[in-house]
Short mmCIF file of C-alpha atoms and ligand atoms in Angstrom, two decimals:
data_model
loop_
_atom_site.label_atom_id
_atom_site.label_comp_id
_atom_site.label_asym_id
_atom_site.label_seq_id
_atom_site.Cartn_x
_atom_site.Cartn_y
_atom_site.Cartn_z
CA UNK A 1 20.47 -35.17 -5.29
CA UNK A 2 16.74 -34.50 -5.07
CA UNK A 3 15.49 -31.44 -6.92
CA UNK A 4 14.11 -28.86 -4.57
CA UNK A 5 11.76 -26.02 -5.26
CA UNK A 6 13.58 -23.24 -3.47
CA UNK A 7 14.44 -19.85 -4.99
CA UNK A 8 17.92 -18.80 -6.02
CA UNK A 9 19.85 -17.30 -3.08
CA UNK A 10 19.44 -13.69 -4.27
CA UNK A 11 15.71 -14.07 -4.80
CA UNK A 12 15.30 -15.68 -1.41
CA UNK A 13 17.26 -12.90 0.25
CA UNK A 14 15.00 -10.36 -1.44
CA UNK A 15 11.89 -11.98 0.06
CA UNK A 16 13.35 -11.94 3.56
CA UNK A 17 14.59 -8.39 3.02
CA UNK A 18 11.10 -7.18 2.10
CA UNK A 19 9.74 -8.87 5.23
CA UNK A 20 12.44 -7.51 7.55
CA UNK A 21 12.44 -3.95 6.23
CA UNK A 22 8.69 -3.45 5.79
CA UNK A 23 7.46 -0.62 8.00
CA UNK A 24 4.19 1.03 8.89
CA UNK A 25 4.60 4.45 7.26
CA UNK A 26 2.71 7.54 8.43
CA UNK A 27 5.00 10.35 7.24
CA UNK A 28 7.36 11.25 4.41
CA UNK A 29 4.98 10.45 1.54
CA UNK A 30 6.05 11.98 -1.77
CA UNK A 31 3.34 14.09 -3.36
CA UNK A 32 3.23 12.06 -6.56
CA UNK A 33 0.36 9.71 -7.36
CA UNK A 34 1.34 6.09 -7.92
CA UNK A 35 1.18 5.06 -11.58
CA UNK A 36 -1.72 2.85 -12.53
CA UNK A 37 0.47 -0.09 -13.54
CA UNK A 38 2.13 -0.08 -10.11
CA UNK A 39 -1.24 0.08 -8.38
CA UNK A 40 -2.30 -2.86 -10.52
CA UNK A 41 0.77 -4.87 -9.45
CA UNK A 42 0.07 -4.15 -5.78
CA UNK A 43 -3.60 -5.07 -6.07
CA UNK A 44 -2.69 -8.22 -8.00
CA UNK A 45 -0.27 -9.20 -5.20
CA UNK A 46 -3.13 -8.80 -2.74
CA UNK A 47 -5.58 -10.64 -4.96
CA UNK A 48 -3.37 -13.76 -5.22
CA UNK A 49 -3.21 -14.21 -1.44
CA UNK A 50 -4.40 -17.47 0.11
CA UNK A 51 -8.09 -17.53 1.00
CA UNK A 52 -10.26 -20.03 2.83
CA UNK A 53 -11.99 -22.36 0.33
CA UNK A 54 -10.51 -20.15 -2.42
CA UNK A 55 -13.36 -17.77 -1.72
CA UNK A 56 -11.25 -14.64 -2.46
CA UNK A 57 -13.41 -12.41 -0.25
CA UNK A 58 -11.24 -9.26 -0.49
CA UNK A 59 -12.52 -6.11 -2.14
CA UNK A 60 -10.52 -2.94 -2.78
CA UNK A 61 -11.53 0.72 -2.92
CA UNK A 62 -8.80 3.08 -4.09
CA UNK A 63 -9.45 6.53 -2.65
CA UNK A 64 -7.82 9.40 -4.53
CA UNK A 65 -10.50 12.06 -4.14
CA UNK A 66 -9.34 14.81 -1.74
CA UNK A 67 -12.86 15.45 -0.41
CA UNK A 68 -13.33 11.80 0.54
CA UNK A 69 -9.90 11.66 2.17
CA UNK A 70 -10.80 14.80 4.13
CA UNK A 71 -13.99 13.14 5.37
CA UNK A 72 -12.00 10.07 6.47
CA UNK A 73 -9.43 12.32 8.11
CA UNK A 74 -12.19 14.08 10.06
CA UNK A 75 -13.43 10.63 11.17
CA UNK A 76 -9.90 9.82 12.30
CA UNK A 77 -9.67 13.04 14.36
CA UNK A 78 -12.93 12.21 16.10
CA UNK A 79 -11.95 8.59 16.83
CA UNK A 80 -8.52 9.70 17.96
CA UNK A 81 -10.02 12.17 20.41
CA UNK A 82 -12.01 9.32 21.95
CA UNK A 83 -8.90 7.12 22.06
CA UNK A 84 -6.89 9.91 23.71
CA UNK A 85 -9.49 10.17 26.47
CA UNK A 86 -8.82 6.54 27.47
CA UNK A 87 -5.26 7.39 28.58
CA UNK A 88 -4.09 9.41 31.54
CA UNK A 89 -0.93 11.13 32.70
CA UNK A 90 2.32 10.50 30.88
CA UNK A 91 0.79 7.81 28.65
CA UNK A 92 -1.75 10.34 27.37
CA UNK A 93 0.97 12.88 26.73
CA UNK A 94 2.96 10.28 24.83
CA UNK A 95 -0.13 9.17 22.88
CA UNK A 96 -0.92 12.69 21.73
CA UNK A 97 2.64 13.11 20.46
CA UNK A 98 2.33 10.09 18.13
CA UNK A 99 1.71 10.46 14.41
CA UNK A 100 -0.83 7.75 13.69
CA UNK A 101 -1.96 8.35 10.12
CA UNK A 102 -1.01 9.92 6.79
CA UNK A 103 -4.48 10.14 5.24
CA UNK A 104 -3.99 13.53 3.59
CA UNK A 105 -0.22 13.37 3.07
CA UNK A 106 -0.42 10.17 1.03
CA UNK A 107 -1.72 10.92 -2.48
CA UNK A 108 -3.94 7.87 -2.33
CA UNK A 109 -5.59 5.74 0.29
CA UNK A 110 -6.81 2.18 -0.09
CA UNK A 111 -9.66 0.61 1.81
CA UNK A 112 -9.52 -3.18 1.84
CA UNK A 113 -12.80 -4.86 2.62
CA UNK A 114 -14.12 -8.39 2.93
CA UNK A 115 -17.27 -10.15 1.78
CA UNK A 116 -17.40 -12.81 4.55
CA UNK A 117 -20.82 -14.18 3.59
CA UNK A 118 -19.93 -14.83 -0.02
CA UNK A 119 -21.01 -18.26 -1.24
CA UNK A 120 -17.75 -18.57 -3.13
CA UNK A 121 -15.66 -21.43 -1.75
CA UNK A 122 -18.85 -23.33 -0.79
CA UNK A 123 -18.17 -22.83 2.95
CA UNK A 124 -15.03 -24.98 2.84
CA UNK A 125 -13.13 -24.24 6.07
CA UNK A 126 -15.79 -21.87 7.33
CA UNK A 127 -18.19 -24.32 9.01
CA UNK A 128 -15.91 -24.41 12.02
CA UNK A 129 -14.15 -21.06 11.63
CA UNK A 130 -16.31 -18.47 9.87
CA UNK A 131 -13.80 -15.78 10.84
CA UNK A 132 -11.35 -17.24 8.32
CA UNK A 133 -13.00 -15.14 5.60
CA UNK A 134 -11.71 -11.99 7.34
CA UNK A 135 -8.37 -13.69 8.01
CA UNK A 136 -8.10 -14.29 4.26
CA UNK A 137 -8.44 -10.58 3.67
CA UNK A 138 -5.70 -9.91 6.23
CA UNK A 139 -3.46 -12.24 4.18
CA UNK A 140 -4.21 -10.08 1.12
CA UNK A 141 -3.28 -6.95 3.04
CA UNK A 142 0.06 -8.38 4.08
CA UNK A 143 0.83 -9.47 0.50
CA UNK A 144 0.21 -5.91 -0.66
CA UNK A 145 2.27 -4.46 2.20
CA UNK A 146 5.30 -6.60 1.28
CA UNK A 147 4.99 -5.99 -2.46
CA UNK A 148 4.76 -2.26 -1.72
CA UNK A 149 7.99 -2.40 0.28
CA UNK A 150 9.78 -3.97 -2.68
CA UNK A 151 8.39 -1.19 -4.92
CA UNK A 152 9.57 1.61 -2.59
CA UNK A 153 5.99 2.37 -1.62
CA UNK A 154 5.09 3.13 1.99
CA UNK A 155 1.92 1.72 3.54
CA UNK A 156 0.37 2.88 6.80
CA UNK A 157 -2.61 1.09 8.38
CA UNK A 158 -5.16 3.34 10.11
CA UNK A 159 -7.49 1.52 12.48
CA UNK A 160 -8.40 4.56 14.55
CA UNK A 161 -11.66 4.95 12.64
CA UNK A 162 -15.25 4.19 13.50
CA UNK A 163 -16.16 1.45 10.97
CA UNK A 164 -19.76 2.71 10.79
CA UNK A 165 -18.52 6.17 9.76
CA UNK A 166 -16.14 4.64 7.23
CA UNK A 167 -19.05 2.64 5.79
CA UNK A 168 -21.08 5.82 5.35
CA UNK A 169 -18.27 7.74 3.68
CA UNK A 170 -17.35 4.95 1.25
CA UNK A 171 -20.95 3.76 0.78
CA UNK A 172 -20.14 0.22 1.83
CA UNK A 173 -23.12 -2.18 1.80
CA UNK A 174 -24.10 -3.96 5.03
CA UNK A 175 -22.73 -7.37 3.99
CA UNK A 176 -19.24 -6.01 3.25
CA UNK A 177 -16.78 -5.48 6.13
CA UNK A 178 -14.10 -2.78 6.05
CA UNK A 179 -10.93 -4.50 7.29
CA UNK A 180 -8.14 -2.01 6.66
CA UNK A 181 -7.81 1.62 5.73
CA UNK A 182 -4.34 2.19 4.26
CA UNK A 183 -2.40 5.30 3.33
CA UNK A 184 -0.09 4.50 0.44
CA UNK A 185 2.49 6.40 -1.57
CA UNK A 186 6.12 6.63 -2.62
CA UNK A 187 8.61 7.37 0.15
CA UNK A 188 12.34 7.94 -0.20
CA UNK A 189 13.27 6.05 2.95
CA UNK A 190 11.96 3.47 5.36
CA UNK A 191 12.72 3.72 9.06
CA UNK A 192 14.95 0.96 10.42
CA UNK A 193 12.71 0.35 13.44
CA UNK A 194 8.96 0.59 14.15
CA UNK A 195 7.91 4.14 14.91
CA UNK A 196 6.22 2.99 18.13
CA UNK A 197 9.50 1.51 19.29
CA UNK A 198 11.50 4.61 18.36
CA UNK A 199 9.06 6.79 20.30
CA UNK A 200 9.21 4.53 23.38
CA UNK A 201 5.54 3.49 23.19
CA UNK A 202 6.28 -0.25 22.99
CA UNK A 203 9.22 -2.61 22.48
CA UNK A 204 9.58 -5.64 20.22
CA UNK A 205 9.76 -9.00 21.98
CA UNK A 206 12.40 -11.62 21.14
CA UNK A 207 11.27 -14.66 19.16
CA UNK A 208 12.35 -16.94 22.05
CA UNK A 209 9.47 -15.52 24.09
CA UNK A 210 6.76 -16.54 21.65
CA UNK A 211 7.70 -20.01 20.37
CA UNK A 212 7.15 -23.29 22.21
CA UNK A 213 7.17 -26.91 21.16
CA UNK A 214 4.46 -29.54 21.37
CA UNK A 215 2.44 -27.67 24.00
CA UNK A 216 1.62 -24.06 24.54
CA UNK A 217 3.97 -22.50 26.99
CA UNK A 218 4.34 -18.82 27.71
CA UNK A 219 7.99 -17.88 27.51
CA UNK A 220 9.56 -21.28 26.75
CA UNK A 221 12.97 -20.86 25.15
CA UNK A 222 13.64 -21.94 21.57
CA UNK A 223 16.41 -24.53 21.34
CA UNK A 224 17.43 -23.71 17.75
CA UNK A 225 15.81 -20.48 16.61
C1 LIG B 301 -4.24 -4.33 12.29
C2 LIG B 301 -3.28 -3.17 12.40
C3 LIG B 301 -3.79 -1.91 12.72
C4 LIG B 301 -2.92 -0.82 12.83
N1 LIG B 301 -3.42 0.43 13.10
C5 LIG B 301 -2.57 1.48 13.16
C6 LIG B 301 -3.06 2.81 13.36
O1 LIG B 301 -4.25 3.07 13.46
N2 LIG B 301 -2.17 3.82 13.40
C7 LIG B 301 -0.82 3.58 13.30
O2 LIG B 301 -0.04 4.55 13.35
N3 LIG B 301 -0.34 2.35 13.09
C8 LIG B 301 -1.17 1.31 13.02
N4 LIG B 301 -0.67 0.06 12.78
C9 LIG B 301 0.79 -0.14 12.59
C10 LIG B 301 1.47 -0.71 13.83
O3 LIG B 301 1.58 0.26 14.82
C11 LIG B 301 2.84 -1.21 13.39
O4 LIG B 301 2.69 -2.26 12.48
C12 LIG B 301 3.69 -1.71 14.56
O5 LIG B 301 3.97 -0.66 15.44
C13 LIG B 301 5.01 -2.31 14.07
O6 LIG B 301 5.70 -1.40 13.25
P1 LIG B 301 6.14 -1.77 11.78
O7 LIG B 301 4.90 -2.13 11.01
O8 LIG B 301 6.82 -0.53 11.23
O9 LIG B 301 7.06 -2.94 11.87
C14 LIG B 301 -1.52 -1.02 12.66
C15 LIG B 301 -1.04 -2.31 12.33
C16 LIG B 301 -1.91 -3.36 12.20
C17 LIG B 301 -1.36 -4.73 11.84
#
């Protein structure tokens, strides 16, 4: 029989378990800073993500300082007020009841940025799709998110922030793009369903609705999912 490169069954199950049980976490952070070796493992998981041309454009700013987190939290409140104003009626009421960040509750935050103009990788893959530099950073974020789940660490992504304000607060140079602002910390449980589903904001769609074969087709059914 041909040798194959797959994992042992238990290891494979663990990978799928991390994927299936990962959640966006905004509450329930334990007030205990993550140890440095754990932070190093999470950052290393992010750093070994795929990247276009092997350019490795991702940069990481770990934010532990309370004053800086307070400034980011104030930026969130301002952006969230503007977001709230875009909704009316029941949707607005529902929006205002959502918990959409854990900037101050999490003992540390992590800003993940990208250097999309870096010469590293010699433009391979970016002549046609320059946006793949940012996509590479999103791959790094997901690696970290999954590794964190396996470590019992909650991660919550906050995009309700004016990037220009975030740049000012974290002193980000013009050529570097803030991609994600994450709240991270130990939690003692992970919800079994997305918080936005539990609150009735949105539902998850079945895989059959998003997969088609050979040609794009909205809503084609999968024969063998
Ligand atoms: C790019 C991106 C930005 C997000 N921004 C926010 C945010 O600002 N606030 C928030 O509460 N959740 C945010 N989320 C989390 C999503 O709401 C969450 O992933 C989705 O509802 C599914 O839930 P789950 O991650 O627990 O499976 C963001 C997720 C992504 C991928």
